[in-house]
Amino acid sequence: MPEPNTTVVVVTWRGAGHITACLDSLAAQQRPHRTLVVDNASDDGTARLIAAHPSAPQVLRLSRNRGYAGAMAAALSVVDTPLMAWLNDDAVAEPDWLAELEDGLGTAAAAGAKLERPDGTPQSVGVRLTADGHGADTVEAPAFGFCGGAALLRTDVLRAVGGVPASFFCYYEDTDTAWRLRLAGHEITTVPSARVIHRHGASTRPGSKPFHLWNERNRLLTLLRCAPAAVAMRELARFAALTVLLPLRGNVPDAANFRLPLRCRVLAEVVLRLPATLRARRRIGRRSTAGRGQIWRNWTSH
């Protein structure tokens, strides 16, 4: 039997409520593959469920929770197949999901799948870039990048562009990776026929303080790493100015990302990471074959 082309990586943390359904869907795939589960030190019985699953997936159990980004970076160090698929532990893949992704990849470096909500409505076929540098889900192709909840990447290309930004912990690791692929001259495609049902945020609670902290911080870090310098500085200055003026504003939205302590923490973490981020920016620039400005103009106009 020929060796499979793809290792499907499933990152889990306290996933006892949904990991079995995810693994069941991978066991039912039409295309041969390896399954690697990265367990972020779950303490809710997840490890027992993975060990008992009849598909006998390979397991990489981490000593602490490194988040989605950190776990994917750890997985990349052990994957030895030409392709590496990313799949959230709260996603259930259709039986032809991997086959559709592999066949649809073509010459691209990465391919994004179609994520649907449990009620069947579309959630994402990839990520678009907004004018203020947000990576936002889109249901329209072409997409700037892939959604990290269900995607396929070329392993060697991912390593060549610097891998996965492990320090992000969670969120924007897909946008940052897609941006670096684009800067290095690679194409990213979408394969809407590769479908998964996704219980979005089963582990991270969208709207929570950590959710907003990771999103706001990692958006700014991604811009500092990948965007034109003027754009990165403009958005950092805008975030700082809004934070300073927040106590003077009336009718402030009741959301965690508009609370002063969280915004101050975002700024503090960005400042602390600035030296390493600027070093990463220089490395990304040395690998780039496309201009930062051109990528920005091409994809924020969509």
C-alpha positions as a Markdown table, in Angstrom:
| # | Residue | x | y | z |
|---|---|---|---|---|
| 1 | Met | 0.0 | 0.0 | 0.0 |
| 2 | Pro | 1.5 | 3.4 | -0.9 |
| 3 | Glu | 2.5 | 5.8 | 1.8 |
| 4 | Pro | -0.2 | 8.5 | 2.3 |
| 5 | Asn | 0.6 | 12.0 | 1.1 |
| 6 | Thr | -1.0 | 13.8 | 4.1 |
| 7 | Thr | -0.8 | 14.0 | 7.8 |
| 8 | Val | -4.0 | 15.4 | 9.3 |
| 9 | Val | -3.2 | 17.4 | 12.4 |
| 10 | Val | -5.9 | 17.8 | 15.0 |
| 11 | Val | -5.1 | 20.1 | 17.9 |
| 12 | Thr | -7.2 | 19.6 | 21.0 |
| 13 | Trp | -7.5 | 21.1 | 24.5 |
| 14 | Arg | -10.2 | 19.8 | 26.8 |
| 15 | Gly | -12.0 | 18.4 | 23.7 |
| 16 | Ala | -13.8 | 15.5 | 25.4 |
| 17 | Gly | -17.1 | 16.8 | 24.2 |
| 18 | His | -16.3 | 16.7 | 20.5 |
| 19 | Ile | -12.9 | 15.0 | 19.7 |
| 20 | Thr | -14.6 | 11.6 | 19.1 |
| 21 | Ala | -16.8 | 12.9 | 16.4 |
| 22 | Cys | -13.8 | 14.6 | 14.7 |
| 23 | Leu | -11.8 | 11.4 | 14.8 |
| 24 | Asp | -14.7 | 9.3 | 13.6 |
| 25 | Ser | -14.9 | 11.6 | 10.5 |
| 26 | Leu | -11.3 | 11.2 | 9.8 |
| 27 | Ala | -11.5 | 7.4 | 10.1 |
| 28 | Ala | -14.3 | 7.6 | 7.4 |
| 29 | Gln | -12.1 | 9.5 | 4.9 |
| 30 | Gln | -11.9 | 8.1 | 1.4 |
| 31 | Arg | -8.3 | 9.1 | 1.0 |
| 32 | Pro | -5.5 | 7.3 | 3.0 |
| 33 | His | -3.7 | 9.6 | 5.5 |
| 34 | Arg | -2.1 | 9.7 | 8.8 |
| 35 | Thr | -3.7 | 11.3 | 11.8 |
| 36 | Leu | -1.7 | 13.2 | 14.4 |
| 37 | Val | -3.5 | 14.5 | 17.5 |
| 38 | Val | -1.7 | 17.2 | 19.4 |
| 39 | Asp | -3.1 | 17.3 | 23.0 |
| 40 | Asn | -2.5 | 20.6 | 24.7 |
| 41 | Ala | -2.2 | 19.0 | 28.2 |
| 42 | Ser | -6.0 | 18.3 | 28.4 |
| 43 | Asp | -7.2 | 17.4 | 31.9 |
| 44 | Asp | -10.8 | 16.4 | 31.1 |
| 45 | Gly | -10.5 | 12.8 | 29.8 |
| 46 | Thr | -9.6 | 13.8 | 26.3 |
| 47 | Ala | -6.4 | 11.7 | 26.4 |
| 48 | Arg | -8.4 | 8.6 | 27.4 |
| 49 | Leu | -10.9 | 9.1 | 24.5 |
| 50 | Ile | -8.0 | 9.5 | 22.0 |
| 51 | Ala | -6.2 | 6.4 | 23.2 |
| 52 | Ala | -9.4 | 4.4 | 23.0 |
| 53 | His | -10.4 | 5.5 | 19.5 |
| 54 | Pro | -10.3 | 2.5 | 17.0 |
| 55 | Ser | -8.4 | 4.6 | 14.4 |
| 56 | Ala | -5.4 | 4.6 | 16.8 |
| 57 | Pro | -4.1 | 8.1 | 15.9 |
| 58 | Gln | -0.6 | 9.1 | 16.6 |
| 59 | Val | -0.6 | 11.4 | 19.7 |
| 60 | Leu | 1.8 | 14.2 | 20.6 |
| 61 | Arg | 0.9 | 15.2 | 24.2 |
| 62 | Leu | 2.4 | 18.5 | 25.2 |
| 63 | Ser | 3.3 | 19.2 | 28.8 |
| 64 | Arg | 1.4 | 22.5 | 28.8 |
| 65 | Asn | -1.3 | 24.3 | 26.7 |
| 66 | Arg | 0.6 | 26.0 | 23.9 |
| 67 | Gly | -2.6 | 27.0 | 22.1 |
| 68 | Tyr | -3.5 | 26.2 | 18.5 |
| 69 | Ala | -0.4 | 28.0 | 17.0 |
| 70 | Gly | 2.0 | 26.5 | 19.4 |
| 71 | Ala | 0.6 | 23.0 | 18.9 |
| 72 | Met | 0.7 | 23.3 | 15.1 |
| 73 | Ala | 4.3 | 24.4 | 15.3 |
| 74 | Ala | 5.1 | 21.4 | 17.5 |
| 75 | Ala | 3.3 | 19.2 | 14.9 |
| 76 | Leu | 5.3 | 20.6 | 12.0 |
| 77 | Ser | 8.5 | 19.4 | 13.7 |
| 78 | Val | 7.4 | 15.8 | 13.4 |
| 79 | Val | 5.3 | 15.6 | 10.2 |
| 80 | Asp | 7.1 | 13.7 | 7.5 |
| 81 | Thr | 4.5 | 13.6 | 4.7 |
| 82 | Pro | 4.6 | 16.0 | 1.8 |
| 83 | Leu | 1.2 | 17.5 | 2.9 |
| 84 | Met | -0.1 | 18.7 | 6.2 |
| 85 | Ala | -3.8 | 19.2 | 6.9 |
| 86 | Trp | -5.1 | 21.4 | 9.7 |
| 87 | Leu | -8.4 | 20.4 | 11.2 |
| 88 | Asn | -10.1 | 21.8 | 14.3 |
| 89 | Asp | -11.1 | 19.3 | 16.9 |
| 90 | Asp | -14.6 | 20.7 | 16.9 |
| 91 | Ala | -15.0 | 20.0 | 13.1 |
| 92 | Val | -16.5 | 17.0 | 11.4 |
| 93 | Ala | -15.2 | 16.4 | 7.9 |
| 94 | Glu | -17.2 | 15.0 | 5.1 |
| 95 | Pro | -15.9 | 11.6 | 3.9 |
| 96 | Asp | -14.4 | 13.2 | 0.7 |
| 97 | Trp | -13.0 | 16.2 | 2.5 |
| 98 | Leu | -9.3 | 15.2 | 2.2 |
| 99 | Ala | -9.6 | 13.8 | -1.3 |
| 100 | Glu | -11.2 | 17.0 | -2.5 |
| 101 | Leu | -8.4 | 19.1 | -0.9 |
| 102 | Glu | -5.6 | 17.0 | -2.3 |
| 103 | Asp | -7.1 | 16.9 | -5.8 |
| 104 | Gly | -7.9 | 20.6 | -5.6 |
| 105 | Leu | -4.5 | 21.8 | -4.4 |
| 106 | Gly | -3.0 | 21.8 | -7.8 |
| 107 | Thr | 0.2 | 23.8 | -7.9 |
| 108 | Ala | -0.8 | 26.0 | -4.9 |
| 109 | Ala | 1.0 | 26.0 | -1.6 |
| 110 | Ala | -2.2 | 25.8 | 0.4 |
| 111 | Ala | -5.8 | 25.1 | 0.0 |
| 112 | Gly | -8.7 | 26.2 | 2.2 |
| 113 | Ala | -11.8 | 24.1 | 2.8 |
| 114 | Lys | -15.4 | 25.2 | 3.2 |
| 115 | Leu | -16.5 | 25.4 | 6.8 |
| 116 | Glu | -20.2 | 25.2 | 7.5 |
| 117 | Arg | -22.1 | 25.8 | 10.8 |
| 118 | Pro | -24.1 | 22.9 | 12.3 |
| 119 | Asp | -27.3 | 24.4 | 10.8 |
| 120 | Gly | -25.7 | 24.1 | 7.3 |
| 121 | Thr | -25.1 | 27.9 | 6.7 |
| 122 | Pro | -21.6 | 28.8 | 5.4 |
| 123 | Gln | -19.0 | 30.1 | 7.8 |
| 124 | Ser | -15.9 | 30.4 | 5.7 |
| 125 | Val | -14.1 | 29.4 | 2.6 |
| 126 | Gly | -11.0 | 31.4 | 3.6 |
| 127 | Val | -9.8 | 34.7 | 5.0 |
| 128 | Arg | -10.0 | 38.1 | 3.5 |
| 129 | Leu | -8.0 | 41.2 | 4.4 |
| 130 | Thr | -9.9 | 44.3 | 5.5 |
| 131 | Ala | -8.7 | 47.8 | 5.0 |
| 132 | Asp | -7.6 | 48.0 | 8.6 |
| 133 | Gly | -5.7 | 44.8 | 8.5 |
| 134 | His | -8.2 | 42.4 | 10.0 |
| 135 | Gly | -8.2 | 38.8 | 8.8 |
| 136 | Ala | -11.9 | 38.1 | 8.5 |
| 137 | Asp | -13.8 | 35.0 | 7.4 |
| 138 | Thr | -15.2 | 35.2 | 3.9 |
| 139 | Val | -17.6 | 32.9 | 2.0 |
| 140 | Glu | -16.5 | 34.3 | -1.3 |
| 141 | Ala | -13.6 | 33.1 | -3.5 |
| 142 | Pro | -10.9 | 34.1 | -4.3 |
| 143 | Ala | -9.7 | 34.4 | -0.7 |
| 144 | Phe | -6.5 | 36.0 | 0.6 |
| 145 | Gly | -5.8 | 33.1 | 2.8 |
| 146 | Phe | -7.1 | 29.8 | 4.3 |
| 147 | Cys | -9.1 | 29.4 | 7.5 |
| 148 | Gly | -6.9 | 27.4 | 9.9 |
| 149 | Gly | -9.9 | 25.3 | 11.0 |
| 150 | Ala | -9.7 | 23.1 | 7.9 |
| 151 | Ala | -6.9 | 23.5 | 5.3 |
| 152 | Leu | -4.2 | 21.7 | 3.4 |
| 153 | Leu | -0.6 | 22.9 | 3.1 |
| 154 | Arg | 2.7 | 21.7 | 1.5 |
| 155 | Thr | 4.9 | 20.8 | 4.4 |
| 156 | Asp | 8.2 | 21.8 | 2.8 |
| 157 | Val | 6.8 | 25.2 | 1.7 |
| 158 | Leu | 5.4 | 25.9 | 5.2 |
| 159 | Arg | 8.8 | 25.2 | 6.7 |
| 160 | Ala | 10.5 | 27.4 | 4.1 |
| 161 | Val | 8.4 | 30.4 | 4.9 |
| 162 | Gly | 9.1 | 30.1 | 8.6 |
| 163 | Gly | 6.5 | 27.6 | 9.8 |
| 164 | Val | 3.7 | 28.5 | 12.2 |
| 165 | Pro | 4.0 | 31.6 | 14.6 |
| 166 | Ala | 4.0 | 29.5 | 17.8 |
| 167 | Ser | 4.0 | 32.6 | 20.1 |
| 168 | Phe | 0.6 | 33.7 | 18.8 |
| 169 | Phe | -0.9 | 31.0 | 21.0 |
| 170 | Cys | -4.3 | 31.3 | 19.2 |
| 171 | Tyr | -5.8 | 33.2 | 16.3 |
| 172 | Tyr | -4.2 | 34.9 | 13.3 |
| 173 | Glu | -1.7 | 32.0 | 12.8 |
| 174 | Asp | -3.6 | 31.2 | 9.6 |
| 175 | Thr | -3.6 | 34.8 | 8.3 |
| 176 | Asp | 0.0 | 35.4 | 9.2 |
| 177 | Thr | 1.0 | 32.1 | 7.5 |
| 178 | Ala | -1.0 | 32.9 | 4.4 |
| 179 | Trp | 0.5 | 36.4 | 4.2 |
| 180 | Arg | 4.0 | 35.0 | 4.3 |
| 181 | Leu | 3.1 | 32.4 | 1.6 |
| 182 | Arg | 1.8 | 35.2 | -0.6 |
| 183 | Leu | 4.9 | 37.4 | 0.0 |
| 184 | Ala | 7.1 | 34.4 | -0.9 |
| 185 | Gly | 5.3 | 34.2 | -4.3 |
| 186 | His | 3.1 | 31.2 | -3.5 |
| 187 | Glu | -0.6 | 30.7 | -4.5 |
| 188 | Ile | -3.4 | 29.8 | -2.1 |
| 189 | Thr | -6.6 | 28.3 | -3.5 |
| 190 | Thr | -10.0 | 27.5 | -2.1 |
| 191 | Val | -11.8 | 24.2 | -2.5 |
| 192 | Pro | -15.5 | 24.7 | -1.6 |
| 193 | Ser | -16.2 | 21.0 | -2.3 |
| 194 | Ala | -14.1 | 20.0 | 0.6 |
| 195 | Arg | -16.6 | 20.5 | 3.4 |
| 196 | Val | -16.5 | 20.3 | 7.2 |
| 197 | Ile | -19.2 | 21.0 | 9.8 |
| 198 | His | -17.6 | 23.3 | 12.4 |
| 199 | Arg | -18.8 | 24.1 | 15.9 |
| 200 | His | -16.9 | 27.4 | 16.0 |
| 201 | Gly | -15.3 | 28.4 | 19.2 |
| 202 | Ala | -16.1 | 25.2 | 21.2 |
| 203 | Ser | -12.8 | 25.6 | 23.0 |
| 204 | Thr | -12.0 | 29.3 | 23.0 |
| 205 | Arg | -15.4 | 31.0 | 23.8 |
| 206 | Pro | -15.7 | 33.8 | 21.2 |
| 207 | Gly | -16.3 | 37.1 | 22.9 |
| 208 | Ser | -14.3 | 36.2 | 26.0 |
| 209 | Lys | -11.4 | 38.3 | 27.3 |
| 210 | Pro | -8.7 | 35.8 | 26.1 |
| 211 | Phe | -10.4 | 35.7 | 22.7 |
| 212 | His | -10.2 | 39.4 | 22.3 |
| 213 | Leu | -6.7 | 39.7 | 23.7 |
| 214 | Trp | -5.4 | 37.1 | 21.2 |
| 215 | Asn | -7.2 | 38.6 | 18.3 |
| 216 | Glu | -6.2 | 42.2 | 19.0 |
| 217 | Arg | -2.6 | 41.4 | 19.8 |
| 218 | Asn | -2.1 | 39.0 | 17.0 |
| 219 | Arg | -3.6 | 41.3 | 14.4 |
| 220 | Leu | -1.1 | 44.0 | 15.3 |
| 221 | Leu | 1.8 | 41.5 | 15.4 |
| 222 | Thr | 0.8 | 40.1 | 12.0 |
| 223 | Leu | 0.7 | 43.6 | 10.5 |
| 224 | Leu | 4.1 | 44.4 | 12.0 |
| 225 | Arg | 5.5 | 41.2 | 10.5 |
| 226 | Cys | 3.9 | 41.2 | 7.1 |
| 227 | Ala | 2.2 | 44.5 | 6.1 |
| 228 | Pro | 3.7 | 47.6 | 4.6 |
| 229 | Ala | 5.5 | 49.6 | 7.3 |
| 230 | Ala | 3.1 | 52.6 | 6.9 |
| 231 | Val | 0.1 | 50.3 | 7.3 |
| 232 | Ala | 1.5 | 48.6 | 10.4 |
| 233 | Met | 2.4 | 51.9 | 12.1 |
| 234 | Arg | -0.9 | 53.5 | 11.2 |
| 235 | Glu | -2.9 | 50.6 | 12.8 |
| 236 | Leu | -0.7 | 50.4 | 15.8 |
| 237 | Ala | -1.1 | 54.2 | 16.3 |
| 238 | Arg | -4.8 | 54.0 | 15.8 |
| 239 | Phe | -5.2 | 51.3 | 18.4 |
| 240 | Ala | -3.1 | 53.2 | 20.9 |
| 241 | Ala | -5.0 | 56.5 | 20.3 |
| 242 | Leu | -8.4 | 54.8 | 20.7 |
| 243 | Thr | -7.1 | 53.2 | 23.9 |
| 244 | Val | -5.9 | 56.6 | 25.3 |
| 245 | Leu | -9.2 | 58.3 | 24.4 |
| 246 | Leu | -11.5 | 55.5 | 25.6 |
| 247 | Pro | -12.1 | 57.0 | 29.1 |
| 248 | Leu | -13.3 | 60.2 | 27.4 |
| 249 | Arg | -15.8 | 58.5 | 25.1 |
| 250 | Gly | -19.5 | 58.1 | 25.7 |
| 251 | Asn | -21.5 | 55.1 | 24.5 |
| 252 | Val | -18.6 | 52.7 | 24.5 |
| 253 | Pro | -19.6 | 49.3 | 23.2 |
| 254 | Asp | -20.0 | 46.6 | 25.8 |
| 255 | Ala | -17.4 | 44.3 | 24.5 |
| 256 | Ala | -14.1 | 43.1 | 26.0 |
| 257 | Asn | -12.0 | 44.6 | 23.3 |
| 258 | Phe | -13.3 | 48.1 | 24.3 |
| 259 | Arg | -12.2 | 47.7 | 27.9 |
| 260 | Leu | -9.2 | 49.8 | 29.0 |
| 261 | Pro | -7.3 | 47.1 | 30.9 |
| 262 | Leu | -7.5 | 44.6 | 28.1 |
| 263 | Arg | -6.3 | 47.2 | 25.5 |
| 264 | Cys | -3.5 | 48.3 | 27.7 |
| 265 | Arg | -2.4 | 44.7 | 28.0 |
| 266 | Val | -2.5 | 44.2 | 24.3 |
| 267 | Leu | -0.2 | 47.3 | 23.8 |
| 268 | Ala | 2.1 | 46.1 | 26.5 |
| 269 | Glu | 2.5 | 42.6 | 25.0 |
| 270 | Val | 3.0 | 44.1 | 21.5 |
| 271 | Val | 5.8 | 46.4 | 22.8 |
| 272 | Leu | 7.5 | 43.6 | 24.7 |
| 273 | Arg | 7.5 | 41.5 | 21.5 |
| 274 | Leu | 8.5 | 44.3 | 19.3 |
| 275 | Pro | 12.3 | 43.4 | 19.0 |
| 276 | Ala | 11.5 | 39.8 | 18.1 |
| 277 | Thr | 8.7 | 40.9 | 15.8 |
| 278 | Leu | 11.0 | 43.2 | 13.9 |
| 279 | Arg | 13.6 | 40.5 | 13.5 |
| 280 | Ala | 10.9 | 38.2 | 12.1 |
| 281 | Arg | 9.9 | 41.0 | 9.7 |
| 282 | Arg | 13.4 | 41.2 | 8.3 |
| 283 | Arg | 13.5 | 37.4 | 7.9 |
| 284 | Ile | 10.2 | 37.5 | 6.1 |
| 285 | Gly | 11.5 | 40.3 | 3.9 |
| 286 | Arg | 14.5 | 38.3 | 2.9 |
| 287 | Arg | 12.3 | 35.4 | 1.8 |
| 288 | Ser | 9.9 | 37.6 | -0.1 |
| 289 | Thr | 9.6 | 37.8 | -3.9 |
| 290 | Ala | 6.5 | 40.0 | -3.9 |
| 291 | Gly | 6.3 | 43.5 | -2.6 |
| 292 | Arg | 4.4 | 44.1 | 0.7 |
| 293 | Gly | 2.7 | 47.1 | -0.9 |
| 294 | Gln | 1.5 | 45.1 | -3.9 |
| 295 | Ile | 0.1 | 42.3 | -1.8 |
| 296 | Trp | -1.7 | 44.8 | 0.4 |
| 297 | Arg | -3.2 | 46.6 | -2.6 |
| 298 | Asn | -4.2 | 43.4 | -4.4 |
| 299 | Trp | -6.0 | 41.9 | -1.5 |
| 300 | Thr | -7.5 | 44.8 | 0.5 |
| 301 | Ser | -9.3 | 45.9 | -2.7 |
| 302 | His | -11.4 | 42.6 | -2.8 |
